[in-house]
Amino acid sequence: MTTKKKLSTKENYRAMVRGLDWEPTYQKHSDIYPFHTFEGIKIHDWDAWEDPFRMTIETYWKYQAEKDRRFYAVLDGFTQSQGHLNISDARYLNALKLFIQGVTPLEYMAHRGFSRLARFMPGSAPRFAALAQSMDELRHAQTEIHALSPYNRYYEGFHSMRLWHDRVWYLSVPKSFFDDAVSSGPFEFLTAISFGFEYLLTNLLFVPFMSGASFNGDLTTMTFGFSAQSDESRHMTLGLEAVRFMLEQDEDNVPIVQAWIDKWFWRSYRVAALVAAMMDYLLPRKFMSWKEAFELYFEEQMLNGLFPDLAFYGIRPPMHVEQAVKEKEYLSHQVYWVLYSFSYAAMFHTTTPEPQELEWFSEKYPETFDKAFRPLWEKASSIAESGGRFYFQGLPQLCQVCQIPMAFTEAGDPTKHVQKSSSYKDEIYWTCSDGCKWIFDREPEKYVQAWLPVHEIYKGNCGGPSVPEVLTWYNDKGDSGEFKGSNDDKNWKRWHSEGVEL
Amino acid sequence: MAYEIKQNVVDPVRVGFDWVERRLGRPANRYEEGSIEVQQEENFHYRPLWDPEHEIFDRSYTALDVGDPYNFLDPRQYYYYTYNQARNKAAEHQQSTLSYAEEFNAFASLPEDLIKVFAETLTPLRHLEYGMQMVMVQMSAFAWGTTIEQAAIYSGFDHLGNAQQLSKLALQFENGVEILDEAKTQWMEREALQPLRRYIEDVLVLSDWGEQFVAVSAVLSPLMYPSLYRGLETQGVGLGEGLSMSTLRYFYDWYLDDQKWVRSFISHLLSVENSSNQEFLRTAFEKWSPGAELALRTLLDDLPDSLDSSEMMAQGISELQVVEELIGGRV
């Protein structure tokens, strides 16, 4: 005979998790939860937030320990077998460098941001979802560091990733993006990260690195990617649930959420510009072009799939989306050209595309590549063939919002740069697009605070006024510049010529 | 004789990440790699809209001076994997203890007064654990340095785990779901629990995570887990109810594990030169310990007569004194 009443999974979960919080009486509710009201979101019934996962802490420990056991077993095998020698080519490492410098610190920042939500969101179901996500994000930061640590022992561009993330110019693009999200209120953070980053654009921001790993023989990053998949599907569900919940709670929330979707679409999309360049130019073996990825993962799945559903709540597709659609023809080329031109101060190596890559670009970008970009690469290649290297002299002007150098052109006219400006308290601020200008004009008091790397270099805040001084401050130990002839290039060739080929 | 595989060995170019060379000069282990100098430190772009006085990460979220936070390393070396592994093991162990007790019908055959202890004393504490969780999660959000906040979030996650393990104990009884509902009312209304609820609500409104850490991890925990959980287990065994009461071991074992980082972190704080950390710790200790002692005494006084509550209280007080000595006494 058993004394225990058998509960269904759902009943058991409810009994274990729900009802743990209480309405305080010794202190005011608003003193325990002080941060969620200023955004204007109205919530009437927190209990309407259903956690679809029904995971107890005990189950969480069990699943996660098991997933990590498998992950670290693969990692140990990789390290023991010198798995780094099995990637497609040493040029591939530059995609990984961008990942550990640009993305891994964001995982960590997400962990801290979700800790804040896990503490301060009123409503115990979203607090628990945020707590589990905070733990997951810490997992991702650590497993990524561990997955890429074996590469760091052999290659440039990994050793100071956190310092670079804090200091180096192109990394202020992802850093300012996430700083923007965590410095927002909790509901905006959820919309920005859980919805915008994890749901709307995850297949353009995060997943391309994993697909790139798979196509280029990078076992550890690929294993991480698959291992994180079930976490990510939880995070995506949270993102969609969060937005639906806000929209269902009060009609007054609709315009607020719409403005956040507008803002965070454009903000995330601009970060994805770096991913676009990575996909088209840093992967020796490519899995799809940026344009194809944008069409599949954004136009087809989001614009034609998600947004018709959201129309029910009065939500329309994000503002400026038509600009992003036009840009798919040239985004990756313009951004990689910037990275190539300023490579002397970037903590990964760039080089000119191989002839077969130029053919691939012509095929994938028939409208623009031969006309606007092939001539640039042919010129850069001919400079390289005569023993030189094209670098842009001087520092670029950065967009006040996305912090990408102002290199984007008017749609349909690849020779005309976009330069938008706004005036705030008698100062002029420059932005790269209508999207970024709209974001600036909405919250100028926020964006004037931006730590713009180029401005800071000119102010002398980055080790000194000259490029060598800045590079010392960046802790550049041969991490920057041209790939051909770099330590990575030389070591790779040496390690692959050792041993006897039969 | 051992067999010998010829291995393709390529000599590494560097021993590890930049800080590994600076700080260790030897290869780092995975705890160190995943914890040291991970948190962003400078050039934050925007002030938080919800707290424009501070940077996104800011040392001044506490009056403590954490010094070089990476001089503090969790002695348990918990990073995400090892943490989950350790907790999974503990939970499996607890599950087998529970199954064993269930096999012998140990919960159903408990005397009335001990059933009351589970229903009215222990089950309401799931809410306290929930509150302690929120406090540690706040520390994880605001503390400076990955090693520090990482230990805090695991501790927070553990407290929520404890809340659920307490729920699980309640569900050992036939009327488990009603016990859980009733325990909420007890938590809100019963006299014996009110000082404890007041205590945790008072801690939740603090904005200095250092003070919160002292109030929860250095004062309330050392008082509560040894006296209540260890005390009830010991006395329950004495009463011949070892099968059911040994399920409380889980919480005491957890406490012993948690205190490893707590005490090591206190030692780190005391080692920060030219800081007023000792004064801070002593002041906070003195501020919070009377309330914690009152809360615990009130709860223990309400236990059935078959239990020696003064003996239990003494156990908590002596544990609290260990912490008091560690910080160099009261002010």
Coordinates of C-alpha atoms in Angstrom, one line a residue, chain A residues 1-7 12 15-27 31-33 35 38 56-58 60-62 64-65 68-69 72 75-76 80 82 85 105 108-109 111-112 115-116 118-120 124 127-128 131 134-136 138-139 142 145-146 149 152-156 158-162 165-167 172 175-176 179-180 182-185 267 401 403 443 446-447 449-451 473 475 477 491 495, chain B residues 7-19 27 30-31 33-35 37-51 56-57 79-81 83-85 87-88 91-92 95 102 105 107-108 126-128 130-131 133-135 137-146 149-150 153-154 157-158 160-161 163-165 167-168 171-174 177-178 180 184 187-188 194 197-198 200-202 204-205 250:
Chain A
M1 CA 0.0 0.0 0.0
T2 CA 1.3 3.4 -0.8
T3 CA 0.3 6.6 1.1
K4 CA 1.2 8.8 -1.7
K5 CA -1.4 10.1 -4.0
K6 CA -0.3 9.7 -7.6
L7 CA -0.3 13.0 -9.4
N12 CA 2.9 17.5 -9.9
A15 CA 2.2 21.5 -6.8
M16 CA 6.0 21.8 -6.9
V17 CA 6.3 25.2 -8.6
R18 CA 3.2 27.2 -8.5
G19 CA 2.1 29.1 -5.4
L20 CA 5.6 29.5 -4.0
D21 CA 5.5 33.3 -4.1
W22 CA 3.3 35.3 -1.8
E23 CA 1.8 38.8 -1.6
P24 CA 4.1 40.6 0.9
T25 CA 2.6 42.4 3.9
Y26 CA 5.6 43.5 5.9
Q27 CA 7.0 45.4 2.9
D31 CA 9.5 48.0 -2.9
I32 CA 10.2 44.4 -3.6
Y33 CA 9.4 44.8 -7.3
F35 CA 11.5 48.2 -11.8
F38 CA 8.0 52.7 -15.7
T56 CA 11.2 21.1 -12.0
I57 CA 14.6 22.0 -10.7
E58 CA 15.3 18.3 -10.3
Y60 CA 16.6 20.5 -15.0
W61 CA 19.7 19.2 -13.1
K62 CA 19.2 15.8 -14.6
Q64 CA 21.4 19.5 -18.2
A65 CA 24.0 17.3 -16.5
D68 CA 26.9 18.3 -20.7
R69 CA 28.3 14.9 -20.0
Y72 CA 32.4 17.3 -22.6
L75 CA 35.4 17.9 -26.4
D76 CA 37.9 15.7 -24.6
Q80 CA 43.1 14.5 -27.6
Q82 CA 44.2 17.4 -32.4
L85 CA 43.7 20.1 -37.7
P105 CA 30.2 37.7 -24.2
Y108 CA 27.2 36.0 -20.5
M109 CA 25.4 39.3 -20.6
H111 CA 22.8 35.4 -18.2
R112 CA 23.1 38.5 -16.1
S115 CA 19.1 37.1 -13.5
R116 CA 17.7 40.5 -13.1
A118 CA 14.3 36.3 -12.5
R119 CA 14.5 38.6 -9.5
F120 CA 12.4 41.5 -10.4
S124 CA 6.4 33.7 -10.5
R127 CA 10.5 34.7 -13.0
F128 CA 11.1 31.0 -13.2
L131 CA 15.9 32.0 -13.9
S134 CA 19.8 32.8 -16.9
M135 CA 21.3 29.4 -16.0
D136 CA 21.2 28.3 -19.6
L138 CA 25.7 30.9 -18.3
R139 CA 26.0 27.4 -19.7
Q142 CA 31.0 28.5 -20.5
I145 CA 34.6 29.2 -24.0
H146 CA 35.4 25.5 -23.4
S149 CA 39.7 27.0 -25.8
N152 CA 43.1 29.3 -28.6
R153 CA 46.1 27.2 -27.8
Y154 CA 47.0 27.0 -31.5
Y155 CA 45.7 30.1 -33.2
E156 CA 45.4 33.9 -33.0
F158 CA 41.0 34.1 -29.2
H159 CA 43.2 34.9 -26.3
S160 CA 41.7 38.2 -25.1
M161 CA 38.1 37.8 -26.3
R162 CA 36.5 39.6 -23.3
H165 CA 34.6 42.7 -26.6
D166 CA 35.0 45.7 -24.2
R167 CA 37.4 47.7 -26.4
S172 CA 31.0 47.7 -30.0
K175 CA 28.2 45.0 -27.3
S176 CA 26.2 48.2 -27.6
D179 CA 24.0 47.0 -23.4
D180 CA 21.0 48.6 -25.0
V182 CA 19.9 45.2 -20.5
S183 CA 19.7 48.9 -19.8
S184 CA 16.1 48.8 -20.9
G185 CA 13.2 47.9 -18.6
R267 CA 18.8 46.8 -34.0
V401 CA 23.1 53.8 -33.0
Q403 CA 28.0 51.7 -34.5
E443 CA 15.5 58.0 -27.4
K446 CA 20.1 57.2 -24.5
Y447 CA 22.0 57.1 -27.7
Q449 CA 25.7 58.1 -24.3
A450 CA 27.1 55.6 -26.7
W451 CA 30.8 54.8 -26.3
W473 CA 45.8 48.8 -25.8
N475 CA 46.4 43.6 -26.7
K477 CA 49.7 40.1 -30.5
N491 CA 51.4 27.3 -38.7
W495 CA 51.3 21.4 -39.2
Chain B
Q7 CA 50.0 10.2 -30.9
N8 CA 49.9 13.1 -33.4
V9 CA 51.1 15.8 -31.0
V10 CA 51.3 19.4 -32.1
D11 CA 52.9 21.7 -29.6
P12 CA 50.5 24.5 -28.6
V13 CA 51.4 28.1 -29.3
R14 CA 50.2 29.4 -26.0
V15 CA 49.2 28.0 -22.6
G16 CA 45.8 29.5 -22.5
F17 CA 43.8 32.7 -22.6
D18 CA 45.6 36.0 -21.9
W19 CA 44.6 36.1 -18.2
P27 CA 47.0 25.6 -18.1
R30 CA 37.5 24.3 -16.9
Y31 CA 36.2 26.0 -13.8
E33 CA 38.4 29.1 -17.9
G34 CA 34.6 29.5 -17.5
S35 CA 34.8 31.9 -14.6
E37 CA 37.5 37.5 -16.3
V38 CA 34.4 36.5 -18.1
Q39 CA 32.2 39.5 -17.0
Q40 CA 32.4 42.7 -19.1
E41 CA 34.4 45.4 -17.2
E42 CA 34.5 48.7 -19.1
N43 CA 33.1 51.0 -21.7
F44 CA 29.4 50.3 -21.1
H45 CA 27.3 52.2 -23.6
Y46 CA 24.2 53.2 -21.7
R47 CA 23.1 53.8 -18.1
P48 CA 20.3 51.6 -17.1
L49 CA 16.9 53.3 -17.5
W50 CA 15.8 51.6 -14.3
D51 CA 18.9 52.9 -12.3
I56 CA 25.3 48.1 -16.2
F57 CA 27.9 46.3 -14.0
Y79 CA 31.0 25.7 -13.2
Y80 CA 27.7 24.9 -14.9
Y81 CA 28.5 21.3 -15.7
Y83 CA 27.3 22.2 -10.6
N84 CA 24.5 20.3 -12.4
Q85 CA 26.3 17.1 -12.0
R87 CA 23.1 18.5 -7.8
N88 CA 21.8 15.7 -9.9
A91 CA 18.7 14.7 -6.0
E92 CA 19.1 11.1 -7.0
Q95 CA 15.0 10.1 -4.3
E102 CA 8.0 5.0 1.0
N105 CA 5.3 3.3 4.7
F107 CA 5.5 8.8 6.3
A108 CA 2.1 7.3 6.8
R126 CA 9.2 26.3 0.9
H127 CA 8.1 29.9 0.7
L128 CA 11.1 31.0 2.8
Y130 CA 11.6 30.8 -2.5
G131 CA 12.4 34.2 -0.9
Q133 CA 16.2 32.2 -3.9
M134 CA 15.2 35.7 -5.0
V135 CA 17.8 37.2 -2.8
V137 CA 19.4 35.8 -7.7
Q138 CA 19.6 39.5 -7.0
M139 CA 23.2 39.0 -5.9
S140 CA 23.8 37.2 -9.2
A141 CA 22.3 40.1 -11.1
F142 CA 24.4 42.8 -9.4
A143 CA 27.6 41.4 -8.0
W144 CA 30.9 42.4 -9.6
G145 CA 32.8 39.5 -11.0
T146 CA 31.8 36.2 -12.5
E149 CA 27.8 36.0 -9.1
Q150 CA 28.2 32.5 -10.4
I153 CA 23.1 32.0 -8.9
Y154 CA 23.8 28.4 -8.1
F157 CA 18.8 27.9 -8.0
D158 CA 19.5 25.6 -5.0
L160 CA 14.4 27.0 -5.4
G161 CA 15.4 23.3 -5.5
A163 CA 11.6 24.7 -2.0
Q164 CA 10.6 22.0 -4.4
Q165 CA 12.2 19.2 -2.3
S167 CA 7.1 20.3 -1.6
K168 CA 8.0 16.8 -2.5
L171 CA 3.5 15.1 -1.3
Q172 CA 4.6 12.0 0.6
F173 CA 1.4 12.4 2.5
E174 CA -1.9 11.3 1.2
V177 CA -1.8 18.9 -2.1
E178 CA -3.9 20.2 0.8
L180 CA 0.8 22.6 0.4
K184 CA 0.7 28.9 2.3
W187 CA 3.2 31.1 6.1
M188 CA 0.9 34.1 5.7
Q194 CA 5.7 35.6 11.0
R197 CA 8.5 36.0 6.9
R198 CA 9.1 39.5 8.1
I200 CA 12.9 37.6 4.4
E201 CA 10.7 40.4 3.2
D202 CA 12.9 42.9 4.9
L204 CA 14.2 41.5 -0.2
V205 CA 13.9 45.3 -0.2
Y250 CA 19.4 16.5 2.0

